[in-house]
């Protein structure tokens, strides 16, 4: 799974720490999400999408292969 | 608030272990090999919990969460593996006492030594595993 978190975060000039504060997680969790090393819960995916003013399917890109 | 209780509990463990260690050192004249291992394990637990505590306190201070869904998942997984590890340690110690002393002429482990190993080794294992999982990401 790939994510557009880093790209959208840069658009809104947010650091990993800012986004972590907005969604109530640790900074490392945002880091792992950006690297594709962690699959978030639906609730966290929703919260991040909301914070970055986008939708979940715009934020997370699933490889069908 | 939930984080606060967790921090107090971990701080309590670190202080209790450190005070216990000081009393132990004060009352023992000459240390055996197994006691050096105990000391090493206690130090590992105290240093590990202190690092976690300091990191958490720093993150709470700047308004970050310290107990999110990923931390919860990695902590549960570390706890699960620690439980399995402690069962293996218990079985290994039993087999050690059955096989090793008779064949190699070394003394059997006493009940106190077995209890000491069973309490301290999984504690140190948990700290190490929690650090590893925190660096790894999803588990």
JSON list of N, CA, C and O in Angstrom, two decimals, chain B residues 38-69:
[
{"chain": "B", "resi": 38, "resn": "UNK", "atom": "N", "xyz": [21.68, -11.32, 37.17]},
{"chain": "B", "resi": 38, "resn": "UNK", "atom": "CA", "xyz": [20.51, -10.60, 37.72]},
{"chain": "B", "resi": 38, "resn": "UNK", "atom": "C", "xyz": [20.71, -9.09, 37.63]},
{"chain": "B", "resi": 38, "resn": "UNK", "atom": "O", "xyz": [19.83, -8.36, 37.22]},
{"chain": "B", "resi": 39, "resn": "UNK", "atom": "N", "xyz": [21.91, -8.66, 38.06]},
{"chain": "B", "resi": 39, "resn": "UNK", "atom": "CA", "xyz": [22.22, -7.22, 38.06]},
{"chain": "B", "resi": 39, "resn": "UNK", "atom": "C", "xyz": [22.12, -6.64, 36.65]},
{"chain": "B", "resi": 39, "resn": "UNK", "atom": "O", "xyz": [21.53, -5.58, 36.45]},
{"chain": "B", "resi": 40, "resn": "UNK", "atom": "N", "xyz": [22.66, -7.38, 35.70]},
{"chain": "B", "resi": 40, "resn": "UNK", "atom": "CA", "xyz": [22.64, -6.95, 34.31]},
{"chain": "B", "resi": 40, "resn": "UNK", "atom": "C", "xyz": [21.19, -6.82, 33.81]},
{"chain": "B", "resi": 40, "resn": "UNK", "atom": "O", "xyz": [20.82, -5.83, 33.17]},
{"chain": "B", "resi": 41, "resn": "UNK", "atom": "N", "xyz": [20.37, -7.82, 34.16]},
{"chain": "B", "resi": 41, "resn": "UNK", "atom": "CA", "xyz": [18.97, -7.81, 33.72]},
{"chain": "B", "resi": 41, "resn": "UNK", "atom": "C", "xyz": [18.20, -6.66, 34.36]},
{"chain": "B", "resi": 41, "resn": "UNK", "atom": "O", "xyz": [17.42, -5.97, 33.69]},
{"chain": "B", "resi": 42, "resn": "UNK", "atom": "N", "xyz": [18.43, -6.44, 35.68]},
{"chain": "B", "resi": 42, "resn": "UNK", "atom": "CA", "xyz": [17.75, -5.34, 36.38]},
{"chain": "B", "resi": 42, "resn": "UNK", "atom": "C", "xyz": [18.16, -4.00, 35.77]},
{"chain": "B", "resi": 42, "resn": "UNK", "atom": "O", "xyz": [17.32, -3.15, 35.49]},
{"chain": "B", "resi": 43, "resn": "UNK", "atom": "N", "xyz": [19.47, -3.86, 35.50]},
{"chain": "B", "resi": 43, "resn": "UNK", "atom": "CA", "xyz": [19.95, -2.62, 34.89]},
{"chain": "B", "resi": 43, "resn": "UNK", "atom": "C", "xyz": [19.33, -2.40, 33.52]},
{"chain": "B", "resi": 43, "resn": "UNK", "atom": "O", "xyz": [18.93, -1.30, 33.18]},
{"chain": "B", "resi": 44, "resn": "UNK", "atom": "N", "xyz": [19.23, -3.48, 32.76]},
{"chain": "B", "resi": 44, "resn": "UNK", "atom": "CA", "xyz": [18.63, -3.41, 31.42]},
{"chain": "B", "resi": 44, "resn": "UNK", "atom": "C", "xyz": [17.17, -2.95, 31.51]},
{"chain": "B", "resi": 44, "resn": "UNK", "atom": "O", "xyz": [16.73, -2.09, 30.74]},
{"chain": "B", "resi": 45, "resn": "UNK", "atom": "N", "xyz": [16.44, -3.51, 32.48]},
{"chain": "B", "resi": 45, "resn": "UNK", "atom": "CA", "xyz": [15.02, -3.15, 32.66]},
{"chain": "B", "resi": 45, "resn": "UNK", "atom": "C", "xyz": [14.91, -1.69, 33.09]},
{"chain": "B", "resi": 45, "resn": "UNK", "atom": "O", "xyz": [14.10, -0.94, 32.55]},
{"chain": "B", "resi": 46, "resn": "UNK", "atom": "N", "xyz": [15.74, -1.29, 34.07]},
{"chain": "B", "resi": 46, "resn": "UNK", "atom": "CA", "xyz": [15.67, 0.09, 34.58]},
{"chain": "B", "resi": 46, "resn": "UNK", "atom": "C", "xyz": [16.06, 1.10, 33.49]},
{"chain": "B", "resi": 46, "resn": "UNK", "atom": "O", "xyz": [15.35, 2.08, 33.27]},
{"chain": "B", "resi": 47, "resn": "UNK", "atom": "N", "xyz": [17.15, 0.82, 32.78]},
{"chain": "B", "resi": 47, "resn": "UNK", "atom": "CA", "xyz": [17.58, 1.75, 31.72]},
{"chain": "B", "resi": 47, "resn": "UNK", "atom": "C", "xyz": [16.53, 1.81, 30.61]},
{"chain": "B", "resi": 47, "resn": "UNK", "atom": "O", "xyz": [16.15, 2.89, 30.15]},
{"chain": "B", "resi": 48, "resn": "UNK", "atom": "N", "xyz": [16.01, 0.64, 30.21]},
{"chain": "B", "resi": 48, "resn": "UNK", "atom": "CA", "xyz": [14.99, 0.58, 29.16]},
{"chain": "B", "resi": 48, "resn": "UNK", "atom": "C", "xyz": [13.73, 1.36, 29.53]},
{"chain": "B", "resi": 48, "resn": "UNK", "atom": "O", "xyz": [13.25, 2.18, 28.75]},
{"chain": "B", "resi": 49, "resn": "UNK", "atom": "N", "xyz": [13.22, 1.12, 30.75]},
{"chain": "B", "resi": 49, "resn": "UNK", "atom": "CA", "xyz": [12.00, 1.83, 31.17]},
{"chain": "B", "resi": 49, "resn": "UNK", "atom": "C", "xyz": [12.28, 3.33, 31.32]},
{"chain": "B", "resi": 49, "resn": "UNK", "atom": "O", "xyz": [11.41, 4.14, 31.01]},
{"chain": "B", "resi": 50, "resn": "UNK", "atom": "N", "xyz": [13.49, 3.68, 31.76]},
{"chain": "B", "resi": 50, "resn": "UNK", "atom": "CA", "xyz": [13.82, 5.10, 31.91]},
{"chain": "B", "resi": 50, "resn": "UNK", "atom": "C", "xyz": [13.82, 5.80, 30.55]},
{"chain": "B", "resi": 50, "resn": "UNK", "atom": "O", "xyz": [13.32, 6.91, 30.42]},
{"chain": "B", "resi": 51, "resn": "UNK", "atom": "N", "xyz": [14.38, 5.12, 29.54]},
{"chain": "B", "resi": 51, "resn": "UNK", "atom": "CA", "xyz": [14.40, 5.70, 28.19]},
{"chain": "B", "resi": 51, "resn": "UNK", "atom": "C", "xyz": [12.96, 5.90, 27.69]},
{"chain": "B", "resi": 51, "resn": "UNK", "atom": "O", "xyz": [12.61, 6.96, 27.17]},
{"chain": "B", "resi": 52, "resn": "UNK", "atom": "N", "xyz": [12.12, 4.87, 27.89]},
{"chain": "B", "resi": 52, "resn": "UNK", "atom": "CA", "xyz": [10.72, 4.96, 27.45]},
{"chain": "B", "resi": 52, "resn": "UNK", "atom": "C", "xyz": [10.02, 6.11, 28.18]},
{"chain": "B", "resi": 52, "resn": "UNK", "atom": "O", "xyz": [9.30, 6.92, 27.58]},
{"chain": "B", "resi": 53, "resn": "UNK", "atom": "N", "xyz": [10.25, 6.18, 29.51]},
{"chain": "B", "resi": 53, "resn": "UNK", "atom": "CA", "xyz": [9.63, 7.24, 30.32]},
{"chain": "B", "resi": 53, "resn": "UNK", "atom": "C", "xyz": [10.02, 8.63, 29.86]},
{"chain": "B", "resi": 53, "resn": "UNK", "atom": "O", "xyz": [9.16, 9.51, 29.70]},
{"chain": "B", "resi": 54, "resn": "UNK", "atom": "N", "xyz": [11.33, 8.82, 29.64]},
{"chain": "B", "resi": 54, "resn": "UNK", "atom": "CA", "xyz": [11.82, 10.14, 29.22]},
{"chain": "B", "resi": 54, "resn": "UNK", "atom": "C", "xyz": [11.24, 10.54, 27.87]},
{"chain": "B", "resi": 54, "resn": "UNK", "atom": "O", "xyz": [10.83, 11.68, 27.67]},
{"chain": "B", "resi": 55, "resn": "UNK", "atom": "N", "xyz": [11.20, 9.56, 26.95]},
{"chain": "B", "resi": 55, "resn": "UNK", "atom": "CA", "xyz": [10.67, 9.82, 25.61]},
{"chain": "B", "resi": 55, "resn": "UNK", "atom": "C", "xyz": [9.18, 10.18, 25.69]},
{"chain": "B", "resi": 55, "resn": "UNK", "atom": "O", "xyz": [8.73, 11.15, 25.07]},
{"chain": "B", "resi": 56, "resn": "UNK", "atom": "N", "xyz": [8.44, 9.41, 26.49]},
{"chain": "B", "resi": 56, "resn": "UNK", "atom": "CA", "xyz": [7.01, 9.68, 26.65]},
{"chain": "B", "resi": 56, "resn": "UNK", "atom": "C", "xyz": [6.76, 11.04, 27.29]},
{"chain": "B", "resi": 56, "resn": "UNK", "atom": "O", "xyz": [5.89, 11.79, 26.85]},
{"chain": "B", "resi": 57, "resn": "UNK", "atom": "N", "xyz": [7.55, 11.36, 28.34]},
{"chain": "B", "resi": 57, "resn": "UNK", "atom": "CA", "xyz": [7.38, 12.65, 29.03]},
{"chain": "B", "resi": 57, "resn": "UNK", "atom": "C", "xyz": [7.63, 13.81, 28.06]},
{"chain": "B", "resi": 57, "resn": "UNK", "atom": "O", "xyz": [6.90, 14.80, 28.06]},
{"chain": "B", "resi": 58, "resn": "UNK", "atom": "N", "xyz": [8.65, 13.64, 27.20]},
{"chain": "B", "resi": 58, "resn": "UNK", "atom": "CA", "xyz": [9.00, 14.68, 26.22]},
{"chain": "B", "resi": 58, "resn": "UNK", "atom": "C", "xyz": [7.86, 14.86, 25.22]},
{"chain": "B", "resi": 58, "resn": "UNK", "atom": "O", "xyz": [7.49, 15.98, 24.87]},
{"chain": "B", "resi": 59, "resn": "UNK", "atom": "N", "xyz": [7.29, 13.74, 24.78]},
{"chain": "B", "resi": 59, "resn": "UNK", "atom": "CA", "xyz": [6.21, 13.80, 23.78]},
{"chain": "B", "resi": 59, "resn": "UNK", "atom": "C", "xyz": [4.93, 14.38, 24.37]},
{"chain": "B", "resi": 59, "resn": "UNK", "atom": "O", "xyz": [4.22, 15.13, 23.71]},
{"chain": "B", "resi": 60, "resn": "UNK", "atom": "N", "xyz": [4.64, 14.03, 25.64]},
{"chain": "B", "resi": 60, "resn": "UNK", "atom": "CA", "xyz": [3.45, 14.58, 26.30]},
{"chain": "B", "resi": 60, "resn": "UNK", "atom": "C", "xyz": [3.60, 16.10, 26.44]},
{"chain": "B", "resi": 60, "resn": "UNK", "atom": "O", "xyz": [2.65, 16.85, 26.22]},
{"chain": "B", "resi": 61, "resn": "UNK", "atom": "N", "xyz": [4.83, 16.53, 26.75]},
{"chain": "B", "resi": 61, "resn": "UNK", "atom": "CA", "xyz": [5.12, 17.95, 26.96]},
{"chain": "B", "resi": 61, "resn": "UNK", "atom": "C", "xyz": [4.83, 18.78, 25.70]},
{"chain": "B", "resi": 61, "resn": "UNK", "atom": "O", "xyz": [4.35, 19.90, 25.79]},
{"chain": "B", "resi": 62, "resn": "UNK", "atom": "N", "xyz": [5.14, 18.20, 24.52]},
{"chain": "B", "resi": 62, "resn": "UNK", "atom": "CA", "xyz": [4.90, 18.96, 23.29]},
{"chain": "B", "resi": 62, "resn": "UNK", "atom": "C", "xyz": [3.52, 18.67, 22.69]},
{"chain": "B", "resi": 62, "resn": "UNK", "atom": "O", "xyz": [3.22, 19.06, 21.57]},
{"chain": "B", "resi": 63, "resn": "UNK", "atom": "N", "xyz": [2.69, 17.98, 23.45]},
{"chain": "B", "resi": 63, "resn": "UNK", "atom": "CA", "xyz": [1.30, 17.78, 23.05]},
{"chain": "B", "resi": 63, "resn": "UNK", "atom": "C", "xyz": [1.04, 16.58, 22.17]},
{"chain": "B", "resi": 63, "resn": "UNK", "atom": "O", "xyz": [-0.01, 16.47, 21.55]},
{"chain": "B", "resi": 64, "resn": "UNK", "atom": "N", "xyz": [2.02, 15.66, 22.09]},
{"chain": "B", "resi": 64, "resn": "UNK", "atom": "CA", "xyz": [1.82, 14.46, 21.26]},
{"chain": "B", "resi": 64, "resn": "UNK", "atom": "C", "xyz": [1.24, 13.32, 22.09]},
{"chain": "B", "resi": 64, "resn": "UNK", "atom": "O", "xyz": [1.41, 13.28, 23.30]},
{"chain": "B", "resi": 65, "resn": "UNK", "atom": "N", "xyz": [0.58, 12.39, 21.39]},
{"chain": "B", "resi": 65, "resn": "UNK", "atom": "CA", "xyz": [0.04, 11.22, 22.08]},
{"chain": "B", "resi": 65, "resn": "UNK", "atom": "C", "xyz": [1.15, 10.19, 22.25]},
{"chain": "B", "resi": 65, "resn": "UNK", "atom": "O", "xyz": [2.03, 10.08, 21.40]},
{"chain": "B", "resi": 66, "resn": "UNK", "atom": "N", "xyz": [1.13, 9.45, 23.35]},
{"chain": "B", "resi": 66, "resn": "UNK", "atom": "CA", "xyz": [2.15, 8.40, 23.54]},
{"chain": "B", "resi": 66, "resn": "UNK", "atom": "C", "xyz": [1.53, 7.00, 23.48]},
{"chain": "B", "resi": 66, "resn": "UNK", "atom": "O", "xyz": [2.23, 6.01, 23.49]},
{"chain": "B", "resi": 67, "resn": "UNK", "atom": "N", "xyz": [0.21, 6.94, 23.41]},
{"chain": "B", "resi": 67, "resn": "UNK", "atom": "CA", "xyz": [-0.45, 5.63, 23.40]},
{"chain": "B", "resi": 67, "resn": "UNK", "atom": "C", "xyz": [-1.43, 5.51, 22.26]},
{"chain": "B", "resi": 67, "resn": "UNK", "atom": "O", "xyz": [-2.62, 5.45, 22.50]},
{"chain": "B", "resi": 68, "resn": "UNK", "atom": "N", "xyz": [-0.93, 5.49, 21.03]},
{"chain": "B", "resi": 68, "resn": "UNK", "atom": "CA", "xyz": [-1.84, 5.38, 19.89]},
{"chain": "B", "resi": 68, "resn": "UNK", "atom": "C", "xyz": [-2.06, 3.91, 19.50]},
{"chain": "B", "resi": 68, "resn": "UNK", "atom": "O", "xyz": [-1.59, 3.00, 20.18]},
{"chain": "B", "resi": 69, "resn": "UNK", "atom": "N", "xyz": [-2.80, 3.69, 18.40]},
{"chain": "B", "resi": 69, "resn": "UNK", "atom": "CA", "xyz": [-3.17, 2.32, 18.02]},
{"chain": "B", "resi": 69, "resn": "UNK", "atom": "C", "xyz": [-1.95, 1.47, 17.65]},
{"chain": "B", "resi": 69, "resn": "UNK", "atom": "O", "xyz": [-1.92, 0.28, 17.93]}
]
